[in-house]
Short mmCIF file of C-alpha atoms in Angstrom, two decimals:
data_model
loop_
_atom_site.label_atom_id
_atom_site.label_comp_id
_atom_site.label_asym_id
_atom_site.label_seq_id
_atom_site.Cartn_x
_atom_site.Cartn_y
_atom_site.Cartn_z
CA UNK A 1 39.18 29.62 29.10
CA UNK A 2 41.01 26.48 28.09
CA UNK A 3 43.18 24.28 31.14
CA UNK A 4 46.34 24.01 29.96
CA UNK A 5 46.52 20.23 30.47
CA UNK A 6 44.29 20.51 27.41
CA UNK A 7 46.84 21.67 24.48
CA UNK A 8 47.59 19.83 21.56
CA UNK A 9 51.32 18.56 23.00
CA UNK A 10 49.73 17.54 26.69
CA UNK A 11 46.88 15.98 24.69
CA UNK A 12 48.92 13.49 21.86
CA UNK A 13 50.62 11.64 24.36
CA UNK A 14 49.08 8.02 23.34
CA UNK A 15 50.94 6.68 20.61
CA UNK A 16 49.57 7.55 17.16
CA UNK A 17 47.60 4.34 14.97
CA UNK A 18 49.54 3.68 12.17
CA UNK A 19 48.42 1.63 8.90
CA UNK A 20 49.06 -1.87 10.87
CA UNK A 21 46.47 -1.49 13.30
CA UNK A 22 44.45 -1.54 9.70
CA UNK A 23 45.81 -3.84 8.22
CA UNK A 24 47.83 -7.48 9.38
CA UNK A 25 48.86 -7.86 5.59
CA UNK A 26 49.25 -6.49 2.53
CA UNK A 27 49.84 -8.05 -1.20
CA UNK A 28 49.75 -6.37 -4.37
CA UNK A 29 50.33 -7.09 -8.42
CA UNK A 30 49.43 -5.84 -11.99
CA UNK A 31 47.12 -7.77 -13.15
CA UNK A 32 47.98 -9.60 -15.92
CA UNK A 33 44.88 -10.28 -19.13
CA UNK A 34 44.45 -14.11 -18.13
CA UNK A 35 42.97 -12.39 -14.71
CA UNK A 36 40.88 -9.63 -16.38
CA UNK A 37 39.67 -10.50 -19.78
CA UNK A 38 36.52 -12.62 -19.71
CA UNK A 39 37.99 -13.95 -23.59
CA UNK A 40 40.73 -15.31 -22.74
CA UNK A 41 39.74 -16.91 -18.83
CA UNK A 42 36.88 -17.60 -17.14
CA UNK A 43 38.30 -19.16 -14.27
CA UNK A 44 37.90 -16.49 -11.60
CA UNK A 45 41.25 -16.88 -9.48
CA UNK A 46 44.34 -14.97 -8.53
CA UNK A 47 47.45 -17.03 -9.18
CA UNK A 48 49.44 -16.42 -5.64
CA UNK A 49 52.62 -17.16 -3.90
CA UNK A 50 54.41 -18.77 -1.09
CA UNK A 51 54.36 -15.68 0.36
CA UNK A 52 51.49 -14.87 0.84
CA UNK A 53 50.61 -17.82 3.56
CA UNK A 54 52.46 -15.40 5.90
CA UNK A 55 49.49 -13.82 5.52
CA UNK A 56 46.38 -16.23 5.07
CA UNK A 57 47.95 -18.91 6.63
CA UNK A 58 48.84 -22.31 4.70
CA UNK A 59 45.11 -24.07 5.16
CA UNK A 60 42.42 -23.16 2.79
CA UNK A 61 39.77 -20.70 4.57
CA UNK A 62 36.81 -18.75 2.65
CA UNK A 63 36.43 -14.83 4.03
CA UNK A 64 34.44 -12.08 3.47
CA UNK A 65 35.44 -9.83 1.52
CA UNK A 66 34.70 -6.06 0.07
CA UNK A 67 35.65 -5.46 -3.76
CA UNK A 68 36.17 -2.15 -4.40
CA UNK A 69 37.07 -0.42 -7.77
CA UNK A 70 38.51 3.21 -8.43
CA UNK A 71 39.04 5.05 -11.34
CA UNK A 72 40.40 8.58 -12.26
CA UNK A 73 37.55 10.56 -10.31
CA UNK A 74 34.88 9.27 -7.84
CA UNK A 75 32.69 8.95 -10.05
CA UNK A 76 34.18 5.89 -11.67
CA UNK A 77 33.93 3.72 -8.02
CA UNK A 78 32.46 0.62 -7.47
CA UNK A 79 31.55 -1.73 -4.50
CA UNK A 80 30.62 -5.36 -3.71
CA UNK A 81 30.48 -7.48 -1.30
CA UNK A 82 31.42 -11.36 -1.60
CA UNK A 83 33.74 -13.40 -0.54
CA UNK A 84 37.31 -14.89 -1.19
CA UNK A 85 38.60 -18.54 -0.94
CA UNK A 86 42.84 -18.60 -0.43
CA UNK A 87 44.00 -22.20 -1.12
CA UNK A 88 46.13 -24.54 -1.96
CA UNK A 89 45.43 -26.30 -5.78
CA UNK A 90 48.44 -28.90 -5.16
CA UNK A 91 47.63 -29.52 -1.14
CA UNK A 92 47.20 -33.57 -2.09
CA UNK A 93 50.82 -32.98 -3.70
CA UNK A 94 53.79 -34.16 -0.47
CA UNK A 95 56.23 -31.78 -2.41
CA UNK A 96 54.55 -29.04 -3.91
CA UNK A 97 52.06 -25.66 -3.61
CA UNK A 98 50.38 -23.55 -6.02
CA UNK A 99 48.59 -20.71 -3.99
CA UNK A 100 45.38 -19.46 -5.57
CA UNK A 101 42.43 -17.04 -4.43
CA UNK A 102 39.38 -17.81 -5.84
CA UNK A 103 36.02 -15.25 -6.31
CA UNK A 104 33.06 -15.10 -7.77
CA UNK A 105 32.56 -12.03 -10.45
CA UNK A 106 31.46 -8.84 -9.57
CA UNK A 107 31.03 -5.77 -10.64
CA UNK A 108 34.14 -4.47 -9.58
CA UNK A 109 36.20 -8.18 -11.48
CA UNK A 110 34.37 -6.67 -14.18
CA UNK A 111 35.93 -3.12 -14.58
CA UNK A 112 39.05 -4.68 -13.99
CA UNK A 113 41.69 -4.43 -16.56
CA UNK A 114 44.97 -5.66 -17.59
CA UNK A 115 47.64 -3.15 -15.98
CA UNK A 116 45.32 -2.58 -13.49
CA UNK A 117 46.65 -2.25 -9.89
CA UNK A 118 45.80 -5.44 -7.60
CA UNK A 119 45.87 -5.17 -4.02
CA UNK A 120 44.11 -6.83 -1.69
CA UNK A 121 44.53 -6.94 2.25
CA UNK A 122 43.98 -8.58 5.30
CA UNK A 123 42.25 -6.93 7.82
CA UNK A 124 42.48 -7.66 12.21
CA UNK A 125 38.41 -9.02 11.99
CA UNK A 126 40.07 -11.38 9.68
CA UNK A 127 38.19 -10.63 5.93
CA UNK A 128 40.18 -9.09 3.57
CA UNK A 129 39.80 -6.18 0.99
CA UNK A 130 40.49 -6.23 -2.65
CA UNK A 131 41.33 -3.46 -4.62
CA UNK A 132 41.40 -2.65 -8.14
CA UNK A 133 42.59 0.51 -9.08
CA UNK A 134 42.82 1.94 -12.94
CA UNK A 135 46.25 2.47 -14.11
CA UNK A 136 47.85 5.85 -13.92
CA UNK A 137 45.48 7.35 -11.82
CA UNK A 138 45.48 9.58 -9.10
CA UNK A 139 43.98 6.66 -6.79
CA UNK A 140 46.90 4.27 -8.00
CA UNK A 141 49.76 6.74 -7.03
CA UNK A 142 47.80 7.50 -3.87
CA UNK A 143 47.76 4.09 -2.38
CA UNK A 144 51.14 3.13 -3.81
CA UNK A 145 52.00 5.38 -1.23
CA UNK A 146 50.18 5.04 1.53
CA UNK A 147 51.09 1.47 1.57
CA UNK A 148 54.89 2.20 0.59
CA UNK A 149 54.66 0.25 -2.69
CA UNK A 150 57.82 0.67 -4.77
CA UNK A 151 57.64 -2.34 -7.21
CA UNK A 152 55.01 -3.57 -8.43
CA UNK A 153 54.95 -6.29 -11.46
CA UNK A 154 52.69 -9.30 -12.79
CA UNK A 155 53.17 -11.14 -10.05
CA UNK A 156 51.89 -11.11 -6.12
CA UNK A 157 54.69 -9.26 -3.76
CA UNK A 158 53.64 -9.13 -0.16
CA UNK A 159 54.83 -5.46 1.37
CA UNK A 160 55.63 -6.10 5.23
CA UNK A 161 53.95 -3.01 6.97
CA UNK A 162 56.74 -2.26 9.24
CA UNK A 163 59.80 0.87 9.12
CA UNK A 164 58.21 3.88 6.79
CA UNK A 165 55.51 1.33 5.32
CA UNK A 166 53.62 1.45 8.32
CA UNK A 167 53.15 5.58 8.26
CA UNK A 168 51.51 6.66 11.56
CA UNK A 169 48.14 7.92 10.69
CA UNK A 170 47.62 11.79 9.90
CA UNK A 171 45.49 14.01 7.68
CA UNK A 172 46.67 12.87 4.59
CA UNK A 173 46.71 9.25 5.51
CA UNK A 174 43.57 9.33 6.91
CA UNK A 175 41.87 10.74 3.61
CA UNK A 176 43.31 7.79 1.75
CA UNK A 177 42.51 5.08 4.13
CA UNK A 178 38.76 6.45 3.94
CA UNK A 179 38.86 6.56 0.18
CA UNK A 180 39.49 3.20 -0.31
CA UNK A 181 36.60 2.08 2.56
CA UNK A 182 38.56 2.09 5.32
CA UNK A 183 37.09 4.53 8.49
CA UNK A 184 39.17 6.21 10.87
CA UNK A 185 38.23 6.83 14.42
CA UNK A 186 39.67 10.02 15.54
CA UNK A 187 38.19 12.01 18.53
CA UNK A 188 39.84 14.12 21.20
CA UNK A 189 37.55 13.00 23.91
CA UNK A 190 39.09 14.29 26.68
CA UNK A 191 38.76 17.96 24.84
CA UNK A 192 35.01 17.04 24.60
CA UNK A 193 33.32 18.95 27.96
CA UNK A 194 35.95 21.73 26.65
CA UNK A 195 34.48 21.71 23.21
CA UNK A 196 30.63 20.96 24.49
CA UNK A 197 31.49 24.60 27.14
CA UNK A 198 32.46 26.23 24.61
CA UNK A 199 29.81 25.51 21.63
CA UNK A 200 27.13 24.06 23.24
CA UNK A 201 25.24 20.61 22.06
CA UNK A 202 25.61 22.48 18.16
CA UNK A 203 27.87 22.49 15.43
CA UNK A 204 29.84 25.99 15.51
CA UNK A 205 30.09 27.94 12.26
CA UNK A 206 33.40 27.35 10.45
CA UNK A 207 35.30 30.14 10.73
CA UNK A 208 34.36 30.09 14.95
CA UNK A 209 35.58 26.02 14.69
CA UNK A 210 38.74 27.03 12.63
CA UNK A 211 40.00 29.27 14.93
CA UNK A 212 39.84 27.13 18.00
CA UNK A 213 41.62 24.30 16.46
CA UNK A 214 44.35 26.76 15.76
CA UNK A 215 44.29 28.43 19.59
CA UNK A 216 44.84 24.42 20.97
CA UNK A 217 48.03 24.37 18.92
CA UNK A 218 48.59 27.68 19.33
CA UNK A 219 52.24 26.33 20.58
CA UNK A 220 52.40 23.70 18.62
CA UNK A 221 52.87 25.31 15.38
CA UNK A 222 54.45 28.58 13.78
CA UNK A 223 52.85 29.98 10.40
CA UNK A 224 55.76 32.32 9.68
CA UNK A 225 58.79 29.63 10.39
CA UNK A 226 56.62 26.89 9.13
CA UNK A 227 53.72 27.59 7.45
CA UNK A 228 53.75 24.42 5.37
CA UNK A 229 53.83 22.44 8.64
CA UNK A 230 51.07 24.65 9.92
CA UNK A 231 48.42 24.47 7.62
CA UNK A 232 48.35 20.37 8.16
CA UNK A 233 48.59 20.52 11.77
CA UNK A 234 45.54 22.75 12.21
CA UNK A 235 43.72 20.88 9.49
CA UNK A 236 44.24 17.63 11.43
CA UNK A 237 43.89 19.10 14.50
CA UNK A 238 40.19 20.67 13.50
CA UNK A 239 38.98 17.03 11.77
CA UNK A 240 39.58 15.48 15.18
CA UNK A 241 37.76 18.12 17.58
CA UNK A 242 34.80 18.01 14.66
CA UNK A 243 34.54 14.22 14.88
CA UNK A 244 34.63 14.51 18.24
CA UNK A 245 31.53 17.03 18.73
CA UNK A 246 29.71 15.44 15.47
CA UNK A 247 30.23 11.74 17.37
CA UNK A 248 29.05 13.87 19.99
CA UNK A 249 25.46 14.89 18.33
CA UNK A 250 24.79 12.42 16.00
CA UNK A 251 25.40 9.76 18.52
CA UNK A 252 22.57 11.68 20.45
CA UNK A 253 20.09 11.88 17.19
CA UNK A 254 20.19 8.28 16.83
CA UNK A 255 19.30 7.51 19.98
CA UNK A 256 16.04 9.44 19.59
CA UNK A 257 15.14 7.30 16.92
CA UNK A 258 13.53 8.13 13.92
CA UNK A 259 9.92 8.61 12.52
CA UNK A 260 10.52 7.46 9.40
CA UNK A 261 12.87 6.78 6.89
CA UNK A 262 12.19 9.92 5.27
CA UNK A 263 13.93 11.56 8.28
CA UNK A 264 16.35 9.09 8.92
CA UNK A 265 17.55 9.97 5.06
CA UNK A 266 17.82 13.18 5.72
CA UNK A 267 19.47 13.83 8.44
CA UNK A 268 22.00 11.30 6.82
CA UNK A 269 22.18 13.82 4.13
CA UNK A 270 23.17 16.53 6.60
CA UNK A 271 25.57 14.46 8.44
CA UNK A 272 26.97 13.88 4.47
CA UNK A 273 26.73 17.90 3.48
CA UNK A 274 28.31 18.98 6.08
CA UNK A 275 31.44 17.41 6.23
CA UNK A 276 32.13 18.17 2.68
CA UNK A 277 31.34 21.50 2.94
CA UNK A 278 33.06 21.82 6.03
CA UNK A 279 36.95 21.01 4.64
CA UNK A 280 37.05 23.26 2.21
CA UNK A 281 35.34 26.25 4.34
CA UNK A 282 38.16 25.09 7.21
CA UNK A 283 41.15 24.83 4.25
CA UNK A 284 40.45 28.98 3.53
CA UNK A 285 39.82 29.89 6.70
CA UNK A 286 43.00 28.51 7.99
CA UNK A 287 44.90 30.07 4.70
CA UNK A 288 43.92 33.42 5.51
CA UNK A 289 45.28 33.10 9.26
CA UNK A 290 48.53 31.96 7.75
CA UNK A 291 48.73 34.70 5.35
CA UNK A 292 47.80 37.58 7.69
CA UNK A 293 50.15 35.95 9.95
CA UNK A 294 53.05 36.90 7.25
CA UNK A 295 51.45 40.57 6.66
CA UNK A 296 50.11 39.53 3.29
CA UNK A 297 47.65 42.10 1.94
CA UNK A 298 44.39 39.98 0.51
CA UNK A 299 41.20 40.28 -0.67
CA UNK A 300 39.11 36.82 0.27
CA UNK A 301 35.38 35.41 -2.59
CA UNK A 302 35.42 38.97 -4.05
CA UNK A 303 33.80 39.26 -7.62
CA UNK A 304 36.40 39.86 -10.56
CA UNK A 305 34.21 39.86 -13.11
CA UNK A 306 31.01 37.46 -14.45
CA UNK A 307 30.29 37.17 -11.61
CA UNK A 308 33.34 34.86 -10.81
CA UNK A 309 34.74 34.78 -6.89
CA UNK A 310 37.87 33.52 -6.48
CA UNK A 311 39.12 32.24 -3.02
CA UNK A 312 42.22 34.14 -2.85
CA UNK A 313 43.10 37.22 -4.32
CA UNK A 314 46.16 39.15 -4.13
CA UNK A 315 47.63 41.95 -3.37
CA UNK A 316 43.59 42.87 -3.15
CA UNK A 317 40.44 43.20 -5.21
CA UNK A 318 40.86 46.98 -5.68
CA UNK A 319 44.26 46.16 -7.06
CA UNK A 320 42.79 44.43 -9.58
CA UNK A 321 40.35 46.20 -10.59
CA UNK A 322 42.64 49.33 -10.80
CA UNK A 323 43.76 49.68 -14.41
CA UNK A 324 46.61 50.79 -14.59
CA UNK A 325 47.96 48.59 -10.80
CA UNK A 326 50.67 45.97 -13.31
CA UNK A 327 49.08 42.91 -13.97
CA UNK A 328 51.82 40.56 -13.95
CA UNK A 329 51.52 41.89 -10.00
CA UNK A 330 48.68 40.51 -9.64
CA UNK A 331 48.01 37.07 -7.72
CA UNK A 332 44.89 34.64 -8.34
CA UNK A 333 44.99 31.74 -5.51
CA UNK A 334 42.07 28.91 -5.75
CA UNK A 335 41.92 26.65 -2.39
CA UNK A 336 40.19 23.06 -2.83
CA UNK A 337 40.74 20.47 -0.33
CA UNK A 338 40.87 17.56 -3.04
CA UNK A 339 40.97 18.72 -6.93
CA UNK A 340 39.91 15.93 -9.03
CA UNK A 341 38.52 17.45 -12.32
CA UNK A 342 36.91 20.10 -10.13
CA UNK A 343 40.67 22.31 -11.11
CA UNK A 344 39.33 23.03 -14.26
CA UNK A 345 36.95 25.61 -12.33
CA UNK A 346 40.10 27.99 -11.35
CA UNK A 347 40.77 28.92 -14.83
CA UNK A 348 38.00 31.29 -15.40
CA UNK A 349 38.03 32.89 -12.39
CA UNK A 350 40.34 36.52 -13.14
CA UNK A 351 40.52 36.76 -16.52
CA UNK A 352 43.47 40.29 -15.78
CA UNK A 353 45.96 37.19 -14.44
CA UNK A 354 47.59 34.66 -16.83
CA UNK A 355 49.32 32.21 -14.31
CA UNK A 356 46.88 30.55 -12.02
CA UNK A 357 47.90 28.77 -8.66
CA UNK A 358 46.05 26.27 -6.52
CA UNK A 359 46.23 24.60 -3.39
CA UNK A 360 45.16 21.73 -2.49
CA UNK A 361 45.81 18.74 0.23
CA UNK A 362 45.89 15.68 -1.99
CA UNK A 363 48.21 13.79 -2.63
CA UNK A 364 49.36 12.18 -5.32
CA UNK A 365 47.96 13.50 -8.62
CA UNK A 366 48.34 11.87 -11.81
CA UNK A 367 51.18 12.58 -14.26
CA UNK A 368 48.26 13.37 -17.01
CA UNK A 369 46.54 15.85 -14.77
CA UNK A 370 49.59 18.03 -13.64
CA UNK A 371 50.97 18.10 -17.35
CA UNK A 372 47.52 18.94 -18.06
CA UNK A 373 47.51 21.59 -15.51
CA UNK A 374 50.72 22.72 -16.98
CA UNK A 375 49.27 23.74 -20.26
CA UNK A 376 46.89 25.37 -18.91
CA UNK A 377 49.43 27.34 -17.22
CA UNK A 378 48.09 26.22 -13.61
CA UNK A 379 50.46 26.24 -10.61
CA UNK A 380 49.85 23.54 -8.02
CA UNK A 381 50.93 24.39 -4.76
CA UNK A 382 50.66 21.41 -1.29
CA UNK A 383 52.69 21.76 1.76
CA UNK A 384 55.77 20.21 1.34
CA UNK A 385 55.07 16.73 3.47
CA UNK A 386 53.24 15.76 0.03
CA UNK A 387 55.40 16.78 -2.80
CA UNK A 388 57.17 12.99 -2.09
CA UNK A 389 53.64 11.25 -2.91
CA UNK A 390 54.13 12.39 -6.35
CA UNK A 391 56.25 11.30 -8.93
CA UNK A 392 60.05 12.26 -9.13
CA UNK A 393 59.24 14.08 -12.45
CA UNK A 394 56.81 16.14 -10.98
CA UNK A 395 58.73 17.01 -7.92
CA UNK A 396 60.46 19.96 -9.10
CA UNK A 397 57.81 21.45 -10.64
CA UNK A 398 55.31 21.71 -7.55
CA UNK A 399 55.65 24.52 -5.25
CA UNK A 400 55.60 24.50 -1.30
CA UNK A 401 53.28 26.97 0.05
CA UNK A 402 56.22 28.83 1.93
CA UNK A 403 57.20 29.22 -1.37
CA UNK A 404 54.19 30.51 -2.14
CA UNK A 405 54.21 33.42 0.18
CA UNK A 406 57.71 34.82 -0.49
CA UNK A 407 56.30 35.00 -3.89
CA UNK A 408 52.94 36.95 -3.20
CA UNK A 409 55.60 39.20 -0.59
CA UNK A 410 57.67 39.85 -3.25
CA UNK A 411 54.74 41.33 -5.13
CA UNK A 412 53.08 43.88 -2.58
CA UNK A 413 53.18 47.45 -3.14
#
């Protein structure tokens, strides 16, 4: 039995980390042809503005730099390490300044195109992060939302990380930061003894661990009154609990050492694969609990046709296979923590249902992608908090979890 002091409300009294804990300053612009086209220029420089001196200082400085390119999909990602030099080209002039940032060509800068977003961030340890993001991509929407960037042009703007721009780091913010290579250390160390007492020195099944997370947050959320808040709270807290246990178990294995490189690689892959598979299963477990709490009948992971197994069928699989049950009262829901280009997989999972539904935790999916979803009769569902990460033209079409629960409730026999 978990003692009362360890409940979620009591365990979260420390001030939450914010974006400014990971960046001391951000500057943003859209790349121009002179900065990206080798046929136009080979200067290997970004033209700075004097306001950037608040981030990088007024003196010439060269700093270690991680370069990152983000395209439309994870497969279109490139990473390079190097240096970035900030200097005043007119430093000997008594009254004029002309700040520039010099970089060496690498795989990231070679992928850059005119119109792409360039974000340069200064990390607290003094190094820099240069992110180039393909124009009109999902990554662009996500990162602009994360830093609260609303205006960008071909001249650098300094983004003050304060007020609404200095977001607290929850599950959504954390996943975006990790997509740009910023590792967020989240763990509930006070709960480690309770976790070990419950599960021992090994990873439990995702179903048991999801239930454990819900148990600890039981007093904080109402799956009936606030289902959108409940799903995010459960997912976020389970992530913290999992990383607490993972850190403990993995550190123990690392301390033991490895006999050879193959053993190390195999262990590393197992850690990576466990992280990826666990999130998707946890999301399905929490959705299942939400539907039960709201007295919604459903079937999970049952075969429709051609061996397809949709995540959820409403009201149940028996109604789906009943030829006299009205097809317009059937509902199919897919669940993917991130969509990317995998959303198309749900289109063929329930032939009798024309209009499909897909729940996701992904922020700021590009308008091109959501337009394609709509043309394929796929309705996207997400927690209400994430609606603001989408463009205004997209927001009116999106459905939140509360609205979806109301829909399937009305269709129940």
